[in-house]
Coordinates of C-alpha atoms and ligand atoms in Angstrom, one line a residue:
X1 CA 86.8 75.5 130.1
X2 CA 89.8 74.8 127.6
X3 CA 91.6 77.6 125.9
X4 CA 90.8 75.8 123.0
X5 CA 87.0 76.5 123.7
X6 CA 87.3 79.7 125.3
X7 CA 88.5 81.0 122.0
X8 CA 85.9 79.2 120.2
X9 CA 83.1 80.6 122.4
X10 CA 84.8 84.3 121.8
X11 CA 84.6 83.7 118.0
X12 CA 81.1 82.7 117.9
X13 CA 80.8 86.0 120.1
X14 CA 82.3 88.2 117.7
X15 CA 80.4 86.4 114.9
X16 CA 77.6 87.0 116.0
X17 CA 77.8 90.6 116.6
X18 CA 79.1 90.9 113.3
X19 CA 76.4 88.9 111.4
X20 CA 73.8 91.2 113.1
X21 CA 75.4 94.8 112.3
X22 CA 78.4 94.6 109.9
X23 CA 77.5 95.5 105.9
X24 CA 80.5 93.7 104.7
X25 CA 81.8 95.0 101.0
X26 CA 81.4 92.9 98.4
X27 CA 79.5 90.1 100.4
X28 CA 76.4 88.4 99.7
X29 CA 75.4 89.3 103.5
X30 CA 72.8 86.3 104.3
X31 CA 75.2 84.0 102.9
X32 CA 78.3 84.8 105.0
X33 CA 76.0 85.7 108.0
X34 CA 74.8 81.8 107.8
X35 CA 78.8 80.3 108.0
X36 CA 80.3 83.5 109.9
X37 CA 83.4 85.4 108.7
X38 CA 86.7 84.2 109.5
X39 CA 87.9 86.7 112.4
X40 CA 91.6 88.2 111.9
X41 CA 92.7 89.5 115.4
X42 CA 96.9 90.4 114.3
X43 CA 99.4 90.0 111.9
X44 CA 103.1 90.4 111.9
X45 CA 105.4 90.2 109.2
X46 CA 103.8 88.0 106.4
X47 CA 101.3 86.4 108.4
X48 CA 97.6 86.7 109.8
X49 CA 96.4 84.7 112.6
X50 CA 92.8 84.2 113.3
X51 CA 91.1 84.1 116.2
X52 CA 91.3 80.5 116.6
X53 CA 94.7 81.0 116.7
X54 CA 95.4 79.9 112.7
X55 CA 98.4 81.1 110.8
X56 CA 98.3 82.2 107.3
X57 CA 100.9 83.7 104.8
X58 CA 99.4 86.4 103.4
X59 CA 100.0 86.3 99.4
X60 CA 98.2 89.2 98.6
X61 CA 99.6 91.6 101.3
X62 CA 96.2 92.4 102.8
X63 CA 94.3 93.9 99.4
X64 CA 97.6 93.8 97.5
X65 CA 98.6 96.9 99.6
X66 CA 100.9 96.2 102.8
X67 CA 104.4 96.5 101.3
X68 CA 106.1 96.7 104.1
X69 CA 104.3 93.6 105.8
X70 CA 102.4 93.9 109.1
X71 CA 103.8 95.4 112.7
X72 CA 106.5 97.8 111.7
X73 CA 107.1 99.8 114.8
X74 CA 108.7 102.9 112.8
X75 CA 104.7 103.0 111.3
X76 CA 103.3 102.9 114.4
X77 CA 105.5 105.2 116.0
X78 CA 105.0 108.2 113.2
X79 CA 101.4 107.8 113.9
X80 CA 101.6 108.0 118.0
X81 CA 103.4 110.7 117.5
X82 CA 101.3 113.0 115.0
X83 CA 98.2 111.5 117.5
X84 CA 99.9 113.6 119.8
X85 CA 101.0 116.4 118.3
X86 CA 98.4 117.0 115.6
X87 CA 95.6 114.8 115.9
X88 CA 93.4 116.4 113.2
X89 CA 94.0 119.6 111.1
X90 CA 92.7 120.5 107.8
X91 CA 94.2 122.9 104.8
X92 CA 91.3 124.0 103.7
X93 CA 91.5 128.2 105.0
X94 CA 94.8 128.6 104.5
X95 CA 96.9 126.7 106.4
X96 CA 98.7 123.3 106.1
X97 CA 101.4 121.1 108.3
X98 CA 104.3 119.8 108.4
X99 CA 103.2 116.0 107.7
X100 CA 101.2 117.0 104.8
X101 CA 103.9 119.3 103.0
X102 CA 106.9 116.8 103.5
X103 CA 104.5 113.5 102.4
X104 CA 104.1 116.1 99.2
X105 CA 107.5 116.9 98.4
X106 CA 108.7 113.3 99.1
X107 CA 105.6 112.5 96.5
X108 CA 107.3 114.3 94.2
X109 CA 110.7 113.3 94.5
X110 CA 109.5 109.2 94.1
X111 CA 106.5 109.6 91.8
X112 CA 107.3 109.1 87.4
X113 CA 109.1 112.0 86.2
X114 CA 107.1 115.5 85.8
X115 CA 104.3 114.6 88.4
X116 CA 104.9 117.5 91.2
X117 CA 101.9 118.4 92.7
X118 CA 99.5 116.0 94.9
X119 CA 96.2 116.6 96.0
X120 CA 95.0 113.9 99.0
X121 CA 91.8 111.8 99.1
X122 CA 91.3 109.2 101.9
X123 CA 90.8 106.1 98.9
X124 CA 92.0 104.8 95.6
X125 CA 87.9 105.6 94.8
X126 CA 87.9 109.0 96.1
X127 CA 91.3 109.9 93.9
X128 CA 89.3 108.8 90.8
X129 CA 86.0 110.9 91.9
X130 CA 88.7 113.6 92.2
X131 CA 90.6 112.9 88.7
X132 CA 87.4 112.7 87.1
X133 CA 86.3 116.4 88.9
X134 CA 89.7 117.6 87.3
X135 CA 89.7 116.6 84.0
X136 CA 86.4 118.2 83.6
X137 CA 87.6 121.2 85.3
X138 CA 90.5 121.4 82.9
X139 CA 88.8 121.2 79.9
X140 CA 85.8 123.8 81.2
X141 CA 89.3 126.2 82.0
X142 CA 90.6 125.3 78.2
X143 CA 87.4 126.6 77.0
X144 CA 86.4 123.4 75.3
X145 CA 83.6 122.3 77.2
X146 CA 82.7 119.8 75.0
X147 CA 85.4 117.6 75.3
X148 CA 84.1 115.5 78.3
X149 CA 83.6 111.8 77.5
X150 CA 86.3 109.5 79.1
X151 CA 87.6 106.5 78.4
X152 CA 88.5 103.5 80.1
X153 CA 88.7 99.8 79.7
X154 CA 86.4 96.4 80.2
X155 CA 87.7 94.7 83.2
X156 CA 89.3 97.6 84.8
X157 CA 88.8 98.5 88.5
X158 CA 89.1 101.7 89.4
X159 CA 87.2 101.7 92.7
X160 CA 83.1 101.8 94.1
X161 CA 82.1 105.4 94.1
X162 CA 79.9 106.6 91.1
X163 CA 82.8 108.0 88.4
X164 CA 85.0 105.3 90.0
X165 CA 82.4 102.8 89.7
X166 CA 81.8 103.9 86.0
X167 CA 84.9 104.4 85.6
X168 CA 85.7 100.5 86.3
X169 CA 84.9 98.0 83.1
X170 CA 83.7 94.8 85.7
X171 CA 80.5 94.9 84.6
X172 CA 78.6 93.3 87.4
X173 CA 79.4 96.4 89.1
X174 CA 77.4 98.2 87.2
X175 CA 73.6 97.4 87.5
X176 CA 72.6 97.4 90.6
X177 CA 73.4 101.5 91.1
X178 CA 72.4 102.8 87.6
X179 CA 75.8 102.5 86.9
X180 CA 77.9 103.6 84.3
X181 CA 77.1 107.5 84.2
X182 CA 76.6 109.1 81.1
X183 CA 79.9 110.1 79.5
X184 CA 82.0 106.9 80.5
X185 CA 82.7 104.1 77.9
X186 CA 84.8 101.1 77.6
X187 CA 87.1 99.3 75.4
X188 CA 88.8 96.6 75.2
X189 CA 91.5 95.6 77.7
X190 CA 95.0 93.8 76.6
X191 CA 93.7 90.7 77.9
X192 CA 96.4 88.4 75.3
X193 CA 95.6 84.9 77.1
X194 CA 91.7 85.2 78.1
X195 CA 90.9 86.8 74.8
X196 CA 94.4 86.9 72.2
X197 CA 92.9 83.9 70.5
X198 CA 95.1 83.1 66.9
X199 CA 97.1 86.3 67.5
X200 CA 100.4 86.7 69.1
X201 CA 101.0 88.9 71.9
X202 CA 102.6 91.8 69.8
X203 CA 99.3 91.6 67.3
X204 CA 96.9 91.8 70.1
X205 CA 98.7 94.3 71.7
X206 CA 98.6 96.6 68.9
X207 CA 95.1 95.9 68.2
X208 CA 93.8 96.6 71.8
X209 CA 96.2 99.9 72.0
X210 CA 94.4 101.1 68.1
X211 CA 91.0 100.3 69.7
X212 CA 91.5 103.9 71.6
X213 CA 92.6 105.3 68.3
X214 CA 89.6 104.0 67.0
X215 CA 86.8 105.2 69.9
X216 CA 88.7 108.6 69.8
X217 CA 87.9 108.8 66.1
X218 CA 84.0 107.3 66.6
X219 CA 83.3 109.9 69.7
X220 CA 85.7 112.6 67.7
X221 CA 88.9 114.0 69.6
X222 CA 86.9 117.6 70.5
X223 CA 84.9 115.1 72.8
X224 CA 87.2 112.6 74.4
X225 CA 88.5 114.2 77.7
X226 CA 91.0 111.5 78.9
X227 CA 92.1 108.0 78.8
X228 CA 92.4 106.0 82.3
X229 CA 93.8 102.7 83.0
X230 CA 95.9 100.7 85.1
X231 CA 99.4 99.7 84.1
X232 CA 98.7 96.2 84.6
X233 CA 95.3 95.2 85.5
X234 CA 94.7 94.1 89.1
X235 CA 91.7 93.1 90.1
X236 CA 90.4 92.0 86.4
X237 CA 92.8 89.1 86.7
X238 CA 96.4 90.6 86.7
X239 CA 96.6 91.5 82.8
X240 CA 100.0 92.2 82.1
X241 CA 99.5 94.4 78.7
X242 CA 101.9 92.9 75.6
X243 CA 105.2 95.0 75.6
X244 CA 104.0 97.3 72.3
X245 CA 100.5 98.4 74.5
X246 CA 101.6 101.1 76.4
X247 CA 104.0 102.8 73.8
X248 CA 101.1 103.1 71.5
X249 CA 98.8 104.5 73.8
X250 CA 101.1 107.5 74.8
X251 CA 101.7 108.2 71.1
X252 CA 97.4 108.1 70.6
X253 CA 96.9 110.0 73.7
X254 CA 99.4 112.8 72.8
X255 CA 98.1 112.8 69.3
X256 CA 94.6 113.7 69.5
X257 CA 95.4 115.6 73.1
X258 CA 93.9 113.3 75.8
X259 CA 94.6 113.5 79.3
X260 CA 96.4 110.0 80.1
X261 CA 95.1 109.5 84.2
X262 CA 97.0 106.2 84.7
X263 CA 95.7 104.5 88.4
X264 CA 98.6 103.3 89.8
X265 CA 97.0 102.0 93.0
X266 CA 98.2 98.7 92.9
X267 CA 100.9 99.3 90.9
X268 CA 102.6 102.2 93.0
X269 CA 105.1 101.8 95.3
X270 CA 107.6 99.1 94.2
X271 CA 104.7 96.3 93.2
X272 CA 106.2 96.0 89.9
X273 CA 110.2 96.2 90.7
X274 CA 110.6 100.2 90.0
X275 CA 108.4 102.7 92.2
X276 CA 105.5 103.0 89.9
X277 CA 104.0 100.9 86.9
X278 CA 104.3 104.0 84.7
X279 CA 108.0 103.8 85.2
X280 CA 108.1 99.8 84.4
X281 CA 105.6 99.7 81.8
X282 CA 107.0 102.8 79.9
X283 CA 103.8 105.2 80.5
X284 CA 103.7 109.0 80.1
X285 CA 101.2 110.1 82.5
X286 CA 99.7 113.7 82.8
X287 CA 98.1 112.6 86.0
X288 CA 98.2 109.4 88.6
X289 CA 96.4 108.0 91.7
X290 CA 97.6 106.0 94.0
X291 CA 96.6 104.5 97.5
X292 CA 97.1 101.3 99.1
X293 CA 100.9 101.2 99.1
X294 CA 101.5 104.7 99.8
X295 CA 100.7 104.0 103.6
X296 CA 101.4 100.4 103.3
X297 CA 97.4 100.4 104.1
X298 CA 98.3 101.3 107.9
X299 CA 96.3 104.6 107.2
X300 CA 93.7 105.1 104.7
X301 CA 95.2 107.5 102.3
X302 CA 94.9 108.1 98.8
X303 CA 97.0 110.9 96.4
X304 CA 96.3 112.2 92.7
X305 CA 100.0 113.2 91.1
X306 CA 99.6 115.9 88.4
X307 CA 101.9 116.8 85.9
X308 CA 102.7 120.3 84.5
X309 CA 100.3 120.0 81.7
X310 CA 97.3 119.8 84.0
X311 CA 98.7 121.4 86.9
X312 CA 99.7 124.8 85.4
X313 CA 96.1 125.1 84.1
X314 CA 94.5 124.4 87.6
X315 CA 97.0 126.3 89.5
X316 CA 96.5 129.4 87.6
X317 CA 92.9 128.9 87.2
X318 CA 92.1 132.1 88.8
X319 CA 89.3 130.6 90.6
X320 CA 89.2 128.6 93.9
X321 CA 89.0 125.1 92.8
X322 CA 85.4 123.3 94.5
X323 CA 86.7 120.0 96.0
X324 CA 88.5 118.7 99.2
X325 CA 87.8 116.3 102.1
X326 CA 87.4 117.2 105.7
X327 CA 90.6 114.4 106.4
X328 CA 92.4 115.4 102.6
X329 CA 96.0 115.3 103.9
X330 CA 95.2 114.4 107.0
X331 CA 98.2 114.7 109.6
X332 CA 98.3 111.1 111.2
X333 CA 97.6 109.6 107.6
X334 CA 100.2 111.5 106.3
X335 CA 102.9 111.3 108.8
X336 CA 102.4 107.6 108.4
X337 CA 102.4 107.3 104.6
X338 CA 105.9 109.3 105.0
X339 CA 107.3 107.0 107.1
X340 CA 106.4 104.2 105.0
X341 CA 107.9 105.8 102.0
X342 CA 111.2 106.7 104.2
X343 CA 111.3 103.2 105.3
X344 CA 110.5 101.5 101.5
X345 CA 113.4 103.8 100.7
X346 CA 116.0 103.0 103.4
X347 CA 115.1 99.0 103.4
X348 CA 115.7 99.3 99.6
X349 CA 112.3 97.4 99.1
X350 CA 111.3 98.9 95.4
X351 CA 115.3 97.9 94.5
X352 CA 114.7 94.2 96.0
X353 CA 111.4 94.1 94.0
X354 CA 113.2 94.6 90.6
X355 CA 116.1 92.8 91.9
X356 CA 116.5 89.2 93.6
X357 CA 113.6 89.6 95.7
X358 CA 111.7 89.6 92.4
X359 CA 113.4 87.5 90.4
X360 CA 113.0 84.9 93.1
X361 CA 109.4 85.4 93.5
X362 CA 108.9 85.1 89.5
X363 CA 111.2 82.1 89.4
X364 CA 109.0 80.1 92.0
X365 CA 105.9 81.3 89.6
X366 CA 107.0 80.3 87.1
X367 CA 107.8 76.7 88.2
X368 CA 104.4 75.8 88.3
X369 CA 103.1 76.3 85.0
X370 CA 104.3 72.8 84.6
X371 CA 101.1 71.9 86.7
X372 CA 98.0 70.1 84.6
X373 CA 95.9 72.6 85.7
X374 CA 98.1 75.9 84.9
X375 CA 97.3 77.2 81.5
X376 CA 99.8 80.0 82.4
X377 CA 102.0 82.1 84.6
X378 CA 102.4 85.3 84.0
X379 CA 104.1 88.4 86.1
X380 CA 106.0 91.4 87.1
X381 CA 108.0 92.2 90.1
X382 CA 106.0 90.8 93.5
X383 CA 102.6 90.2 91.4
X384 CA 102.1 86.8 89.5
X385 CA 99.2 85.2 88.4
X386 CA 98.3 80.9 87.7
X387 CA 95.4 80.6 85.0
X388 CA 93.4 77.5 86.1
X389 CA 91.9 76.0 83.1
X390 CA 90.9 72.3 81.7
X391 CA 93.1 72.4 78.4
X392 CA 96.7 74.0 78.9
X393 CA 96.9 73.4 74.9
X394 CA 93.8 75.4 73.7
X395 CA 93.7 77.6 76.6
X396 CA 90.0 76.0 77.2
X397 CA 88.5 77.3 80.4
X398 CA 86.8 75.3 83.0
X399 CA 82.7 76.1 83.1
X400 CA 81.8 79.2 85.1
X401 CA 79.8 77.4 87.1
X402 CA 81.8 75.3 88.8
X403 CA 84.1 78.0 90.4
X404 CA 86.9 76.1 90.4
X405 CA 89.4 79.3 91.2
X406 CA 86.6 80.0 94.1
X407 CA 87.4 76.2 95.2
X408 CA 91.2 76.5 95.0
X409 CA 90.9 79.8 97.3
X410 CA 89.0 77.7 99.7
X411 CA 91.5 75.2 99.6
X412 CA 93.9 78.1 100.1
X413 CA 92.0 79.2 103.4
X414 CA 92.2 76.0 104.9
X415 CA 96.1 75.3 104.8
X416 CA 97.2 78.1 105.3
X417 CA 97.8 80.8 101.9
X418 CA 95.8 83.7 101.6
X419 CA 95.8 83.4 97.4
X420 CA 93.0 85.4 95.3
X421 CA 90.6 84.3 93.1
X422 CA 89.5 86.3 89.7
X423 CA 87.3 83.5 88.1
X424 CA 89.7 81.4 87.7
X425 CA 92.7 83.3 87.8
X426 CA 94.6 82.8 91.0
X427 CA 96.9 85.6 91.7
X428 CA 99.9 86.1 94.2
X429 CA 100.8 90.3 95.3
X430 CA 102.5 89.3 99.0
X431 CA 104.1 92.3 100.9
X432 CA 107.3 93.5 99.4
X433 CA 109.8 92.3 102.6
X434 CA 109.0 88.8 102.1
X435 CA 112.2 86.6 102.1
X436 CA 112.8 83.6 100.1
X437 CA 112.0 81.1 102.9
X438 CA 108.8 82.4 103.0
X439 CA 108.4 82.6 99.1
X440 CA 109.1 78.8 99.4
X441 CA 106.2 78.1 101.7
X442 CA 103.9 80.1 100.0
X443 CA 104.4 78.5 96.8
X444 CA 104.8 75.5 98.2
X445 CA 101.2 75.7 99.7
X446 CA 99.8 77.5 96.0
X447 CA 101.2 74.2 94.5
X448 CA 99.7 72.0 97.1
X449 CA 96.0 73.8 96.7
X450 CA 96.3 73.6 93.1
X451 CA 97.0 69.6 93.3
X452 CA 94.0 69.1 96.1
X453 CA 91.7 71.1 93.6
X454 CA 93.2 69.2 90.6
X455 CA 92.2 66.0 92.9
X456 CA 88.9 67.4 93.3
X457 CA 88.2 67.5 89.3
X458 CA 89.7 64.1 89.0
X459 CA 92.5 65.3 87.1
X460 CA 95.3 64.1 89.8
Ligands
PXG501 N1 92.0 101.8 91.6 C1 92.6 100.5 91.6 C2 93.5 100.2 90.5 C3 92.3 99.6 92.6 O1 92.8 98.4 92.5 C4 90.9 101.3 93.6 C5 91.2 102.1 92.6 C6 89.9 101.7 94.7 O2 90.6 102.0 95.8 P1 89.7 102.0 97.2 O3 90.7 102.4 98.2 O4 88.6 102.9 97.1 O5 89.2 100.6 97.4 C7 91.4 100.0 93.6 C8 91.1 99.1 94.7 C9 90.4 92.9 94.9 C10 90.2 94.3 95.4 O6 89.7 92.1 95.4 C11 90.9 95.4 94.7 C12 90.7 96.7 95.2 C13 89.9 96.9 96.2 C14 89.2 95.9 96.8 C15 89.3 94.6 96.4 O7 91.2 92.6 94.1 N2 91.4 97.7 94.5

């Protein structure tokens, strides 16, 4: 037998097995069952290979989390060794350890100014279930009970578990579980190019920012509990608020005395060129989560950051506070999530982000909104995003139904890019050590799957 079939034999093996007993997330399972899922076997660096032994730069840096790219022994080592020396321990009666107190105080010292205290969850979802169980707690503490509704915004993701889930403002999310809970709602996000229309940037940004103002004044201010939201928008297409959006929203949220959570798990950790979108963007946070980067996705790990505001009321509560996970701060998470940060720190990768890392990255995005097919680049530090539509002028998109962003991801696939498809919104997050050789391949290949699905429509 050929190596070339021995691996195709193995593939069809592991296929199988998986087709038969793996619930995959967001999957239509017959569907994928019927072709069988591509099977990743190791990555290194900027690249994934396949079990047919494919190569493919990874633009999105896993699920827009692996900053420091894949195979880092210093990771690997941190985790050995807290396997070793403290597999498991928890801090629930008492106690703590060392990885979980110096992943805190290292929180502290990287995290937007006045966020000191971190309580750990084991994902972005579970931070927001957590959030969510805060803000209520705080405002039961403050003795106003009734000041519980929270806001958030359409096309937001905030994660899959039920406050998360109702949290988030995709829609389709929503039905099939009941979903949102009572006490959630949703406005408007700072979506300028999908929904701007006549107005410019600065109008739209003021008039999505004034739609809190004007919930907050619907629902009354003794209701409204907090305000959450992303920095800039991942998963509802990479919106990039207008530069007046977030400067409004502090002012509203410290006028009628919301809690601003701001979910900085895609944004954390040098995404956006400084170490958290709060600190880009301009936002006053009272509270944060963050995941994904934090461990560079080599551990599951998630952290809500609160500031004194919140944190002096919970602290001093005078009660024991009715939350935790079995793994919250777990050791070997933790001990690898502080290696990360020590290593993000000492390769200077939040620095090269804002600095000629970036700039290079946004350079080769921005080189291809000459394409027929790109209405628009648009982007921040190592996350861009190409809007595929049919009329660049009129900013006319292409029929739902014929998924072309879906097709240019499969065109992706097959040469060699892992790029993401929103709808139509492609969109590039690639690990933070990428060089510019590699940024030159991967847009080369974008550029190339944007011309074979330009080909496809007829347009090239
Ligand atoms: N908040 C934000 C801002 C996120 O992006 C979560 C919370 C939830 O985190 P967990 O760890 O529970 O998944 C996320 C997750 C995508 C995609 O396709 C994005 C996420 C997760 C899965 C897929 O863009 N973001």
């Amino acid at each position: 037998m050929s190596e070339a079939q021995a691996k195709s034999n193995q593939t069809k093996r592991w296929q199988e097995m998986d087709a038969a007993h793996h619930l995959h997330p967001f999957t239509q399972h017959n569907e994928l069952a019927a072709q069988g899922a591509r099977v990743i076997t190791r990555a290194k660096g900027v690249y994934i290979y396949d079990s047919e032994g494919n190569r493919l730069i990874d633009g999105m840096a896993g699920l827009w989390c692996v900053q420091v790219g894949y195979g880092r022994q210093e990771l690997a080592d941190a985790g050995y060794k807290a396997l070793l020396e403290l597999p498991y321990y928890n801090a629930f009666f008492q106690t703590t350890h060392p990885y979980v107190a110096e992943l805190s105080q290292k929180l502290a010292e990287v995290t937007p100014k006045g966020i000191e205290r971190f309580f750990f969850a084991n994902s972005g979802s579970e931070g927001n279930d957590s959030a969510v169980k805060m803000i209520r707690f705080y405002w039961n503490l403050k003795k106003q009970p009734k000041k519980k509704i929270i806001i958030a915004r359409e096309k937001a993701y905030h994660g899959v578990t039920m406050a998360a889930a109702s949290l988030s403002g995709l829609t389709s999310m929503h039905p099939q579980a009941d979903l949102p809970l009572p006490g959630f709602v949703h406005i408007p996000c700072p979506y300028w190019y999908g929904d701007g229309g006549d107005l410019t940037p600065e109008e739209f940004g003021l008039k999505t920012a004034r739609a809190l103002e004007e919930k907050i004044l619907e629902l009354g201010a003794e209701n409204v509990a907090a305000f959450v939201a992303e920095p800039i928008q991942g998963a509802g297409g990479l919106i990039i608020p207008p530069a007046n959006y977030w400067g409004e929203i502090n002012r509203i949220c410290q006028k009628y005395d919301i809690i601003l959570h701001v979910d900085e798990v895609i944004c954390g950790f040098g995404r956006t060129g400084k170490w958290f979108g709060s600190d880009t963007l301009g936002i006053e946070p009272d509270m944060i989560n963050m995941a994904k980067g934090l461990s560079s996705g080599y551990q599951p790990i998630a952290a809500v950051g609160i500031g004194s505001k919140v944190g002096e009321v919970l602290f001093n509560a005078g009660e024991e506070w009715s939350h935790g996970f079995t793994y919250s701060g777990h050791p070997v998470a933790a001990a690898v999530a502080l290696a990360n940060l020590e290593l993000i720190q000492k390769e200077k990768l939040v620095e090269k982000a804002g600095g000629a890392t970036g700039a290079y990255f946004q350079k080769k995005l921005a080189e291809l909104s000459d394409h027929p097919l790109v209405g628009e680049t648009r982007g921040v530090g190592l996350l861009g995003a190409i809007e595929l539509v049919k009329d660049k002028k009129t900013r006319e998109r292409f029929d739902s139904s014929m998924s072309v962003g879906y097709q240019c991801r499969v065109h992706c696939f097959a040469n060699g890019l892992i790029m993401r498809a929103i709808g139509d919104t492609m969109v590039l997050s690639p690990p933070l050590v990428i060089n510019e050789a590699e940024m030159d391949e991967m847009f080369g290949l974008a550029r190339r799957c944007i011309d074979l699905t330009a080909r496809d429509l007829g347009i090239l």
